[in-house]
Amino acid sequence: MSNNIFFKGSCDIDAICCYIKFGKLYIKECSVKTDEHNAIYYTGHSVILNDIASNYLPPKNKFVDYDMYKTELFKRTCNLVVFSLLAESVIGVYENKKSKQRIVYGEAKCDATKDYDKYISGERYFGFKEITKDDYLEFAKEWKFIGRTPTIDVVNNFKNVINRLGDKTKVCFILGPTIHDELKEMNQSAADADKYFKELNKLLVNEFKDKNNISFISPDKMLKKHRFGEYFYYSFQSVLHYKRYVYFYLAKQLKRVTKENIKIKYIPYYKRKYKFLIKHILHIHR
């Protein structure tokens, strides 16, 4: 068995890894990617992971980029794979009217087959405005809007992924937050995500609870200690982000539940910022 640790997920993966000192080789693939059309895709979404596990590539068009499907996940033997669920709540899913195959695009609360003007105008940010109205109209002829992936389908997608990884690979899921989004007007795409994650988390845990190689960690305990607004801030891309100490808490949870030989380090914010500034200055004066 390899000593590799593989991280696949949203920007929360980046933040958690800041607090882990790896003694083993680790691979980190964060989900956010920009293609040649300047559209942002989440390559860690269960729809994409399921396609990769099934050796399926959708037909290429302006709404699909083959680079989304490039990953080292099934090319390496890993001791531990860590998945984040955050993208499931905010990314839109579309189903082909004939083949029933699915792709991801845009926001889960904004239908690109009808409300494409919001993407074109920049009201709903999803890259630059190089996809035209005609492109959206053609897209609407072949694809229908699903919104968020139905929770049972997310579970089935991950069942396929885990079967492909094999029973010898440990898997840890970072569950979605189930705290009510009190500031949803600032985070439209994540509105009502708490209800979605309550259902998804429950289904996922129930499905895999008897598997010794699968574990779960959750940010909820830290988020519930104080008023919700003190623990979250919202990016303009409508993706949930936590305060830094929540990621530190998740890093400690990861070490505990997976029993991996990893060291947790806490670096105060001012030291991280100072270290970044030094690197930036040195880079400028090379």
PDB file of C-alpha atoms in Angstrom:
ATOM      1  CA  MET A   1       0.000   0.000   0.000  1.00  0.00           C
ATOM      2  CA  SER A   2       1.240   3.435  -0.936  1.00  0.00           C
ATOM      3  CA  ASN A   3       1.737   6.167   1.633  1.00  0.00           C
ATOM      4  CA  ASN A   4       0.104   8.764  -0.625  1.00  0.00           C
ATOM      5  CA  ILE A   5      -2.638  11.024   0.753  1.00  0.00           C
ATOM      6  CA  PHE A   6      -4.925  12.449  -1.926  1.00  0.00           C
ATOM      7  CA  PHE A   7      -7.127  15.522  -1.404  1.00  0.00           C
ATOM      8  CA  LYS A   8      -9.951  16.244  -3.844  1.00  0.00           C
ATOM      9  CA  GLY A   9     -12.378  19.075  -3.216  1.00  0.00           C
ATOM     10  CA  SER A  10     -13.163  22.758  -3.102  1.00  0.00           C
ATOM     11  CA  CYS A  11     -11.166  25.650  -1.660  1.00  0.00           C
ATOM     12  CA  ASP A  12     -11.714  24.241   1.857  1.00  0.00           C
ATOM     13  CA  ILE A  13      -9.115  21.603   0.963  1.00  0.00           C
ATOM     14  CA  ASP A  14      -6.499  24.315   0.421  1.00  0.00           C
ATOM     15  CA  ALA A  15      -7.276  25.901   3.783  1.00  0.00           C
ATOM     16  CA  ILE A  16      -7.179  22.606   5.707  1.00  0.00           C
ATOM     17  CA  CYS A  17      -3.849  21.625   4.158  1.00  0.00           C
ATOM     18  CA  CYS A  18      -2.327  24.866   5.488  1.00  0.00           C
ATOM     19  CA  TYR A  19      -2.437  23.310   8.958  1.00  0.00           C
ATOM     20  CA  ILE A  20      -1.058  19.878   8.107  1.00  0.00           C
ATOM     21  CA  LYS A  21       2.616  19.034   8.082  1.00  0.00           C
ATOM     22  CA  PHE A  22       2.908  16.049   5.809  1.00  0.00           C
ATOM     23  CA  GLY A  23       5.503  13.384   6.447  1.00  0.00           C
ATOM     24  CA  LYS A  24       4.174  11.419   3.494  1.00  0.00           C
ATOM     25  CA  LEU A  25       3.750  12.265  -0.143  1.00  0.00           C
ATOM     26  CA  TYR A  26       0.451  14.019  -0.659  1.00  0.00           C
ATOM     27  CA  ILE A  27      -1.466  15.157  -3.729  1.00  0.00           C
ATOM     28  CA  LYS A  28      -3.889  18.062  -3.646  1.00  0.00           C
ATOM     29  CA  GLU A  29      -6.350  18.734  -6.436  1.00  0.00           C
ATOM     30  CA  CYS A  30      -8.584  21.677  -5.636  1.00  0.00           C
ATOM     31  CA  SER A  31     -11.761  21.837  -7.619  1.00  0.00           C
ATOM     32  CA  VAL A  32     -11.774  25.331  -9.001  1.00  0.00           C
ATOM     33  CA  LYS A  33     -10.464  25.488 -12.550  1.00  0.00           C
ATOM     34  CA  THR A  34     -10.783  27.986 -15.377  1.00  0.00           C
ATOM     35  CA  ASP A  35     -10.937  26.741 -18.966  1.00  0.00           C
ATOM     36  CA  GLU A  36     -10.231  28.537 -22.236  1.00  0.00           C
ATOM     37  CA  HIS A  37     -13.719  30.047 -22.155  1.00  0.00           C
ATOM     38  CA  ASN A  38     -13.035  31.523 -18.705  1.00  0.00           C
ATOM     39  CA  ALA A  39     -15.772  29.460 -17.097  1.00  0.00           C
ATOM     40  CA  ILE A  40     -15.195  28.088 -13.617  1.00  0.00           C
ATOM     41  CA  TYR A  41     -15.661  24.367 -13.130  1.00  0.00           C
ATOM     42  CA  TYR A  42     -15.591  22.259 -10.001  1.00  0.00           C
ATOM     43  CA  THR A  43     -13.669  19.140 -10.915  1.00  0.00           C
ATOM     44  CA  GLY A  44     -14.280  17.559  -7.496  1.00  0.00           C
ATOM     45  CA  HIS A  45     -18.052  17.503  -8.031  1.00  0.00           C
ATOM     46  CA  SER A  46     -19.559  14.007  -7.705  1.00  0.00           C
ATOM     47  CA  VAL A  47     -21.002  14.139 -11.246  1.00  0.00           C
ATOM     48  CA  ILE A  48     -17.514  14.588 -12.713  1.00  0.00           C
ATOM     49  CA  LEU A  49     -15.893  12.070 -10.368  1.00  0.00           C
ATOM     50  CA  ASN A  50     -18.547   9.498 -11.280  1.00  0.00           C
ATOM     51  CA  ASP A  51     -17.906  10.055 -14.992  1.00  0.00           C
ATOM     52  CA  ILE A  52     -14.167   9.610 -14.493  1.00  0.00           C
ATOM     53  CA  ALA A  53     -14.707   6.438 -12.456  1.00  0.00           C
ATOM     54  CA  SER A  54     -16.938   5.150 -15.274  1.00  0.00           C
ATOM     55  CA  ASN A  55     -14.411   6.120 -17.976  1.00  0.00           C
ATOM     56  CA  TYR A  56     -16.972   8.457 -19.562  1.00  0.00           C
ATOM     57  CA  LEU A  57     -16.282  11.792 -21.244  1.00  0.00           C
ATOM     58  CA  PRO A  58     -19.220  13.987 -22.321  1.00  0.00           C
ATOM     59  CA  PRO A  59     -19.305  15.520 -25.803  1.00  0.00           C
ATOM     60  CA  LYS A  60     -17.129  18.618 -25.859  1.00  0.00           C
ATOM     61  CA  ASN A  61     -18.753  22.021 -26.275  1.00  0.00           C
ATOM     62  CA  LYS A  62     -18.327  25.480 -24.773  1.00  0.00           C
ATOM     63  CA  PHE A  63     -19.914  24.302 -21.541  1.00  0.00           C
ATOM     64  CA  VAL A  64     -17.643  21.282 -21.109  1.00  0.00           C
ATOM     65  CA  ASP A  65     -13.868  21.136 -20.989  1.00  0.00           C
ATOM     66  CA  TYR A  66     -11.969  17.830 -21.071  1.00  0.00           C
ATOM     67  CA  ASP A  67      -9.435  19.286 -18.656  1.00  0.00           C
ATOM     68  CA  MET A  68     -12.114  18.987 -15.958  1.00  0.00           C
ATOM     69  CA  TYR A  69     -11.689  15.247 -16.230  1.00  0.00           C
ATOM     70  CA  LYS A  70      -7.925  15.161 -15.805  1.00  0.00           C
ATOM     71  CA  THR A  71      -6.981  13.726 -12.428  1.00  0.00           C
ATOM     72  CA  GLU A  72      -4.385  11.524 -10.781  1.00  0.00           C
ATOM     73  CA  LEU A  73      -7.034  10.038  -8.487  1.00  0.00           C
ATOM     74  CA  PHE A  74      -7.323   6.631 -10.138  1.00  0.00           C
ATOM     75  CA  LYS A  75      -3.777   6.535 -11.484  1.00  0.00           C
ATOM     76  CA  ARG A  76      -2.118   6.192  -8.082  1.00  0.00           C
ATOM     77  CA  THR A  77      -2.507   3.810  -5.185  1.00  0.00           C
ATOM     78  CA  CYS A  78      -3.316   5.926  -2.139  1.00  0.00           C
ATOM     79  CA  ASN A  79      -3.511   5.173   1.548  1.00  0.00           C
ATOM     80  CA  LEU A  80      -6.097   7.908   2.128  1.00  0.00           C
ATOM     81  CA  VAL A  81      -8.397   9.965  -0.124  1.00  0.00           C
ATOM     82  CA  VAL A  82     -10.182  13.027   1.287  1.00  0.00           C
ATOM     83  CA  PHE A  83     -13.295  14.391  -0.441  1.00  0.00           C
ATOM     84  CA  SER A  84     -15.087  17.695   0.193  1.00  0.00           C
ATOM     85  CA  LEU A  85     -18.837  18.016  -0.442  1.00  0.00           C
ATOM     86  CA  LEU A  86     -19.094  21.818  -0.621  1.00  0.00           C
ATOM     87  CA  ALA A  87     -19.363  22.015  -4.414  1.00  0.00           C
ATOM     88  CA  GLU A  88     -22.502  19.860  -4.388  1.00  0.00           C
ATOM     89  CA  SER A  89     -24.560  22.696  -2.911  1.00  0.00           C
ATOM     90  CA  VAL A  90     -23.550  25.560  -5.175  1.00  0.00           C
ATOM     91  CA  ILE A  91     -22.876  24.178  -8.674  1.00  0.00           C
ATOM     92  CA  GLY A  92     -25.589  23.721 -11.285  1.00  0.00           C
ATOM     93  CA  VAL A  93     -26.162  20.324 -12.889  1.00  0.00           C
ATOM     94  CA  TYR A  94     -27.653  19.755 -16.350  1.00  0.00           C
ATOM     95  CA  GLU A  95     -28.990  16.551 -17.906  1.00  0.00           C
ATOM     96  CA  ASN A  96     -28.901  15.689 -21.585  1.00  0.00           C
ATOM     97  CA  LYS A  97     -32.450  15.296 -22.877  1.00  0.00           C
ATOM     98  CA  LYS A  98     -31.563  12.222 -24.944  1.00  0.00           C
ATOM     99  CA  SER A  99     -28.696  10.400 -23.238  1.00  0.00           C
ATOM    100  CA  LYS A 100     -29.586  11.427 -19.628  1.00  0.00           C
ATOM    101  CA  GLN A 101     -25.886  12.051 -19.017  1.00  0.00           C
ATOM    102  CA  ARG A 102     -25.121  14.990 -16.728  1.00  0.00           C
ATOM    103  CA  ILE A 103     -22.629  17.840 -16.713  1.00  0.00           C
ATOM    104  CA  VAL A 104     -21.920  20.706 -14.294  1.00  0.00           C
ATOM    105  CA  TYR A 105     -22.130  24.378 -15.178  1.00  0.00           C
ATOM    106  CA  GLY A 106     -22.902  27.662 -13.459  1.00  0.00           C
ATOM    107  CA  GLU A 107     -24.758  28.073 -10.194  1.00  0.00           C
ATOM    108  CA  ALA A 108     -27.296  25.709  -8.707  1.00  0.00           C
ATOM    109  CA  LYS A 109     -29.795  28.525  -8.247  1.00  0.00           C
ATOM    110  CA  CYS A 110     -29.493  30.050 -11.721  1.00  0.00           C
ATOM    111  CA  ASP A 111     -30.757  28.130 -14.763  1.00  0.00           C
ATOM    112  CA  ALA A 112     -28.489  28.829 -17.752  1.00  0.00           C
ATOM    113  CA  THR A 113     -31.156  27.575 -20.179  1.00  0.00           C
ATOM    114  CA  LYS A 114     -33.545  30.355 -19.082  1.00  0.00           C
ATOM    115  CA  ASP A 115     -31.669  32.959 -17.038  1.00  0.00           C
ATOM    116  CA  TYR A 116     -28.620  33.101 -19.303  1.00  0.00           C
ATOM    117  CA  ASP A 117     -28.872  36.911 -19.377  1.00  0.00           C
ATOM    118  CA  LYS A 118     -27.666  36.902 -15.749  1.00  0.00           C
ATOM    119  CA  TYR A 119     -24.500  35.085 -16.775  1.00  0.00           C
ATOM    120  CA  ILE A 120     -23.966  37.244 -19.855  1.00  0.00           C
ATOM    121  CA  SER A 121     -24.436  40.496 -17.901  1.00  0.00           C
ATOM    122  CA  GLY A 122     -22.198  39.354 -15.050  1.00  0.00           C
ATOM    123  CA  GLU A 123     -25.011  39.514 -12.476  1.00  0.00           C
ATOM    124  CA  ARG A 124     -24.207  35.877 -11.690  1.00  0.00           C
ATOM    125  CA  TYR A 125     -20.457  35.516 -11.979  1.00  0.00           C
ATOM    126  CA  PHE A 126     -19.206  32.530 -13.915  1.00  0.00           C
ATOM    127  CA  GLY A 127     -16.206  33.719 -15.844  1.00  0.00           C
ATOM    128  CA  PHE A 128     -15.919  36.331 -18.571  1.00  0.00           C
ATOM    129  CA  LYS A 129     -18.646  36.978 -21.120  1.00  0.00           C
ATOM    130  CA  GLU A 130     -17.335  34.896 -24.019  1.00  0.00           C
ATOM    131  CA  ILE A 131     -20.291  32.514 -24.120  1.00  0.00           C
ATOM    132  CA  THR A 132     -22.990  34.268 -26.132  1.00  0.00           C
ATOM    133  CA  LYS A 133     -26.777  34.265 -26.051  1.00  0.00           C
ATOM    134  CA  ASP A 134     -26.817  32.026 -29.130  1.00  0.00           C
ATOM    135  CA  ASP A 135     -24.548  29.558 -27.324  1.00  0.00           C
ATOM    136  CA  TYR A 136     -26.975  29.424 -24.402  1.00  0.00           C
ATOM    137  CA  LEU A 137     -29.968  28.974 -26.720  1.00  0.00           C
ATOM    138  CA  GLU A 138     -28.257  26.040 -28.461  1.00  0.00           C
ATOM    139  CA  PHE A 139     -27.347  24.602 -25.076  1.00  0.00           C
ATOM    140  CA  ALA A 140     -30.997  24.760 -23.966  1.00  0.00           C
ATOM    141  CA  LYS A 141     -32.063  22.603 -26.927  1.00  0.00           C
ATOM    142  CA  GLU A 142     -30.038  19.639 -25.692  1.00  0.00           C
ATOM    143  CA  TRP A 143     -29.817  20.073 -21.928  1.00  0.00           C
ATOM    144  CA  LYS A 144     -32.297  20.572 -19.103  1.00  0.00           C
ATOM    145  CA  PHE A 145     -31.568  22.189 -15.753  1.00  0.00           C
ATOM    146  CA  ILE A 146     -31.468  19.906 -12.705  1.00  0.00           C
ATOM    147  CA  GLY A 147     -30.108  22.376 -10.146  1.00  0.00           C
ATOM    148  CA  ARG A 148     -28.321  20.651  -7.309  1.00  0.00           C
ATOM    149  CA  THR A 149     -27.643  16.977  -7.821  1.00  0.00           C
ATOM    150  CA  PRO A 150     -30.362  14.993  -5.993  1.00  0.00           C
ATOM    151  CA  THR A 151     -28.816  13.763  -2.758  1.00  0.00           C
ATOM    152  CA  ILE A 152     -29.402  10.075  -3.510  1.00  0.00           C
ATOM    153  CA  ASP A 153     -27.564  10.547  -6.812  1.00  0.00           C
ATOM    154  CA  VAL A 154     -24.594  12.114  -5.002  1.00  0.00           C
ATOM    155  CA  VAL A 155     -24.408   9.024  -2.794  1.00  0.00           C
ATOM    156  CA  ASN A 156     -24.601   6.708  -5.812  1.00  0.00           C
ATOM    157  CA  ASN A 157     -21.909   8.732  -7.579  1.00  0.00           C
ATOM    158  CA  PHE A 158     -19.563   8.315  -4.637  1.00  0.00           C
ATOM    159  CA  LYS A 159     -20.426   4.610  -4.335  1.00  0.00           C
ATOM    160  CA  ASN A 160     -19.103   4.188  -7.862  1.00  0.00           C
ATOM    161  CA  VAL A 161     -15.986   6.242  -7.069  1.00  0.00           C
ATOM    162  CA  ILE A 162     -15.258   4.262  -3.890  1.00  0.00           C
ATOM    163  CA  ASN A 163     -15.761   0.948  -5.696  1.00  0.00           C
ATOM    164  CA  ARG A 164     -13.177   2.092  -8.228  1.00  0.00           C
ATOM    165  CA  LEU A 165     -10.734   3.055  -5.447  1.00  0.00           C
ATOM    166  CA  GLY A 166     -11.122  -0.324  -3.731  1.00  0.00           C
ATOM    167  CA  ASP A 167     -11.600  -1.440  -0.122  1.00  0.00           C
ATOM    168  CA  LYS A 168      -7.922  -1.037   0.771  1.00  0.00           C
ATOM    169  CA  THR A 169      -8.048   2.735   0.298  1.00  0.00           C
ATOM    170  CA  LYS A 170      -9.217   4.768   3.269  1.00  0.00           C
ATOM    171  CA  VAL A 171     -11.698   7.533   2.420  1.00  0.00           C
ATOM    172  CA  CYS A 172     -12.676  10.538   4.525  1.00  0.00           C
ATOM    173  CA  PHE A 173     -15.576  12.854   3.640  1.00  0.00           C
ATOM    174  CA  ILE A 174     -15.674  16.468   4.807  1.00  0.00           C
ATOM    175  CA  LEU A 175     -19.414  16.804   5.360  1.00  0.00           C
ATOM    176  CA  GLY A 176     -21.311  19.942   4.407  1.00  0.00           C
ATOM    177  CA  PRO A 177     -22.347  22.530   7.034  1.00  0.00           C
ATOM    178  CA  THR A 178     -25.922  22.216   8.297  1.00  0.00           C
ATOM    179  CA  ILE A 179     -26.110  25.680   9.864  1.00  0.00           C
ATOM    180  CA  HIS A 180     -28.879  27.875   8.477  1.00  0.00           C
ATOM    181  CA  ASP A 181     -27.610  30.522   6.053  1.00  0.00           C
ATOM    182  CA  GLU A 182     -28.885  33.691   7.719  1.00  0.00           C
ATOM    183  CA  LEU A 183     -27.096  35.880   5.180  1.00  0.00           C
ATOM    184  CA  LYS A 184     -28.360  34.118   2.065  1.00  0.00           C
ATOM    185  CA  GLU A 185     -28.992  37.403   0.259  1.00  0.00           C
ATOM    186  CA  MET A 186     -25.178  37.702   0.093  1.00  0.00           C
ATOM    187  CA  ASN A 187     -24.749  34.085  -0.953  1.00  0.00           C
ATOM    188  CA  GLN A 188     -27.646  33.303  -3.283  1.00  0.00           C
ATOM    189  CA  SER A 189     -26.256  30.110  -4.748  1.00  0.00           C
ATOM    190  CA  ALA A 190     -25.783  28.587  -1.285  1.00  0.00           C
ATOM    191  CA  ALA A 191     -29.278  29.557  -0.057  1.00  0.00           C
ATOM    192  CA  ASP A 192     -30.963  26.656   1.772  1.00  0.00           C
ATOM    193  CA  ALA A 193     -27.747  24.635   1.533  1.00  0.00           C
ATOM    194  CA  ASP A 194     -28.231  23.660   5.193  1.00  0.00           C
ATOM    195  CA  LYS A 195     -31.355  21.627   4.314  1.00  0.00           C
ATOM    196  CA  TYR A 196     -29.584  20.035   1.372  1.00  0.00           C
ATOM    197  CA  PHE A 197     -26.570  19.036   3.480  1.00  0.00           C
ATOM    198  CA  LYS A 198     -28.700  17.685   6.321  1.00  0.00           C
ATOM    199  CA  GLU A 199     -30.245  15.234   3.883  1.00  0.00           C
ATOM    200  CA  LEU A 200     -27.022  14.481   2.000  1.00  0.00           C
ATOM    201  CA  ASN A 201     -24.904  13.995   5.123  1.00  0.00           C
ATOM    202  CA  LYS A 202     -27.458  11.599   6.605  1.00  0.00           C
ATOM    203  CA  LEU A 203     -27.731   9.519   3.440  1.00  0.00           C
ATOM    204  CA  LEU A 204     -23.965   9.376   2.975  1.00  0.00           C
ATOM    205  CA  VAL A 205     -23.234   8.347   6.576  1.00  0.00           C
ATOM    206  CA  ASN A 206     -25.997   5.719   6.525  1.00  0.00           C
ATOM    207  CA  GLU A 207     -24.706   4.270   3.264  1.00  0.00           C
ATOM    208  CA  PHE A 208     -21.092   3.883   4.399  1.00  0.00           C
ATOM    209  CA  LYS A 209     -21.372   3.587   8.195  1.00  0.00           C
ATOM    210  CA  ASP A 210     -20.532  -0.134   8.162  1.00  0.00           C
ATOM    211  CA  LYS A 211     -17.401   0.284   6.063  1.00  0.00           C
ATOM    212  CA  ASN A 212     -14.269   0.357   8.233  1.00  0.00           C
ATOM    213  CA  ASN A 213     -12.257   2.231   5.617  1.00  0.00           C
ATOM    214  CA  ILE A 214     -14.640   5.229   5.414  1.00  0.00           C
ATOM    215  CA  SER A 215     -14.842   8.074   7.935  1.00  0.00           C
ATOM    216  CA  PHE A 216     -16.419  11.522   8.205  1.00  0.00           C
ATOM    217  CA  ILE A 217     -15.522  14.911   9.646  1.00  0.00           C
ATOM    218  CA  SER A 218     -17.826  17.910  10.046  1.00  0.00           C
ATOM    219  CA  PRO A 219     -17.400  21.646  10.732  1.00  0.00           C
ATOM    220  CA  ASP A 220     -20.763  21.884  12.540  1.00  0.00           C
ATOM    221  CA  LYS A 221     -19.456  21.686  16.105  1.00  0.00           C
ATOM    222  CA  MET A 222     -17.310  24.765  15.650  1.00  0.00           C
ATOM    223  CA  LEU A 223     -19.938  26.636  13.691  1.00  0.00           C
ATOM    224  CA  LYS A 224     -22.549  26.183  16.394  1.00  0.00           C
ATOM    225  CA  LYS A 225     -20.469  27.656  19.212  1.00  0.00           C
ATOM    226  CA  HIS A 226     -21.227  31.243  18.277  1.00  0.00           C
ATOM    227  CA  ARG A 227     -23.615  33.220  16.135  1.00  0.00           C
ATOM    228  CA  PHE A 228     -23.504  32.022  12.511  1.00  0.00           C
ATOM    229  CA  GLY A 229     -22.389  35.297  10.994  1.00  0.00           C
ATOM    230  CA  GLU A 230     -19.231  35.347  13.085  1.00  0.00           C
ATOM    231  CA  TYR A 231     -17.970  32.117  11.554  1.00  0.00           C
ATOM    232  CA  PHE A 232     -18.626  32.606   7.863  1.00  0.00           C
ATOM    233  CA  TYR A 233     -17.763  35.109   5.254  1.00  0.00           C
ATOM    234  CA  TYR A 234     -19.080  35.010   1.715  1.00  0.00           C
ATOM    235  CA  SER A 235     -17.125  35.300  -1.494  1.00  0.00           C
ATOM    236  CA  PHE A 236     -18.620  37.029  -4.513  1.00  0.00           C
ATOM    237  CA  GLN A 237     -18.618  33.628  -6.256  1.00  0.00           C
ATOM    238  CA  SER A 238     -21.184  32.374  -3.745  1.00  0.00           C
ATOM    239  CA  VAL A 239     -18.980  29.662  -2.290  1.00  0.00           C
ATOM    240  CA  LEU A 240     -19.079  28.968   1.436  1.00  0.00           C
ATOM    241  CA  HIS A 241     -15.919  29.797   3.355  1.00  0.00           C
ATOM    242  CA  TYR A 242     -15.160  29.390   7.082  1.00  0.00           C
ATOM    243  CA  LYS A 243     -12.993  31.345   9.448  1.00  0.00           C
ATOM    244  CA  ARG A 244      -9.437  30.058   9.693  1.00  0.00           C
ATOM    245  CA  TYR A 245      -9.771  28.333  13.076  1.00  0.00           C
ATOM    246  CA  VAL A 246     -12.575  26.130  11.681  1.00  0.00           C
ATOM    247  CA  TYR A 247     -10.145  24.751   9.096  1.00  0.00           C
ATOM    248  CA  PHE A 248      -7.633  24.160  11.882  1.00  0.00           C
ATOM    249  CA  TYR A 249     -10.327  22.214  13.751  1.00  0.00           C
ATOM    250  CA  LEU A 250     -11.063  20.135  10.617  1.00  0.00           C
ATOM    251  CA  ALA A 251      -7.351  19.352  10.204  1.00  0.00           C
ATOM    252  CA  LYS A 252      -7.251  18.019  13.772  1.00  0.00           C
ATOM    253  CA  GLN A 253     -10.397  15.974  13.136  1.00  0.00           C
ATOM    254  CA  LEU A 254      -8.851  14.509  10.004  1.00  0.00           C
ATOM    255  CA  LYS A 255      -5.829  13.292  11.964  1.00  0.00           C
ATOM    256  CA  ARG A 256      -8.034  11.803  14.691  1.00  0.00           C
ATOM    257  CA  VAL A 257     -10.555   9.886  12.564  1.00  0.00           C
ATOM    258  CA  THR A 258      -8.136   8.597   9.927  1.00  0.00           C
ATOM    259  CA  LYS A 259      -5.350   7.761  12.403  1.00  0.00           C
ATOM    260  CA  GLU A 260      -2.880   8.982   9.788  1.00  0.00           C
ATOM    261  CA  ASN A 261       0.657   9.867  10.854  1.00  0.00           C
ATOM    262  CA  ILE A 262       0.314  13.558  10.051  1.00  0.00           C
ATOM    263  CA  LYS A 263       1.371  16.510  12.169  1.00  0.00           C
ATOM    264  CA  ILE A 264      -0.943  19.449  12.769  1.00  0.00           C
ATOM    265  CA  LYS A 265       0.619  22.906  12.857  1.00  0.00           C
ATOM    266  CA  TYR A 266      -1.009  26.184  13.785  1.00  0.00           C
ATOM    267  CA  ILE A 267       0.489  29.348  12.336  1.00  0.00           C
ATOM    268  CA  PRO A 268      -1.040  32.634  13.568  1.00  0.00           C
ATOM    269  CA  TYR A 269      -2.457  34.816  10.822  1.00  0.00           C
ATOM    270  CA  TYR A 270       0.118  37.597  11.236  1.00  0.00           C
ATOM    271  CA  LYS A 271       2.979  35.091  10.792  1.00  0.00           C
ATOM    272  CA  ARG A 272       1.384  33.587   7.666  1.00  0.00           C
ATOM    273  CA  LYS A 273       0.905  37.056   6.217  1.00  0.00           C
ATOM    274  CA  TYR A 274       4.487  38.065   7.081  1.00  0.00           C
ATOM    275  CA  LYS A 275       5.840  34.887   5.477  1.00  0.00           C
ATOM    276  CA  PHE A 276       3.804  35.556   2.324  1.00  0.00           C
ATOM    277  CA  LEU A 277       5.070  39.149   2.106  1.00  0.00           C
ATOM    278  CA  ILE A 278       8.698  38.029   2.406  1.00  0.00           C
ATOM    279  CA  LYS A 279       8.215  35.512  -0.422  1.00  0.00           C
ATOM    280  CA  HIS A 280       6.500  38.137  -2.542  1.00  0.00           C
ATOM    281  CA  ILE A 281       9.312  40.672  -2.009  1.00  0.00           C
ATOM    282  CA  LEU A 282      11.997  38.107  -2.800  1.00  0.00           C
ATOM    283  CA  HIS A 283      10.148  37.127  -5.968  1.00  0.00           C
ATOM    284  CA  ILE A 284       9.931  40.754  -7.123  1.00  0.00           C
ATOM    285  CA  HIS A 285      13.684  41.335  -6.632  1.00  0.00           C
ATOM    286  CA  ARG A 286      14.890  38.178  -8.386  1.00  0.00           C
TER     287      ARG A 286
END
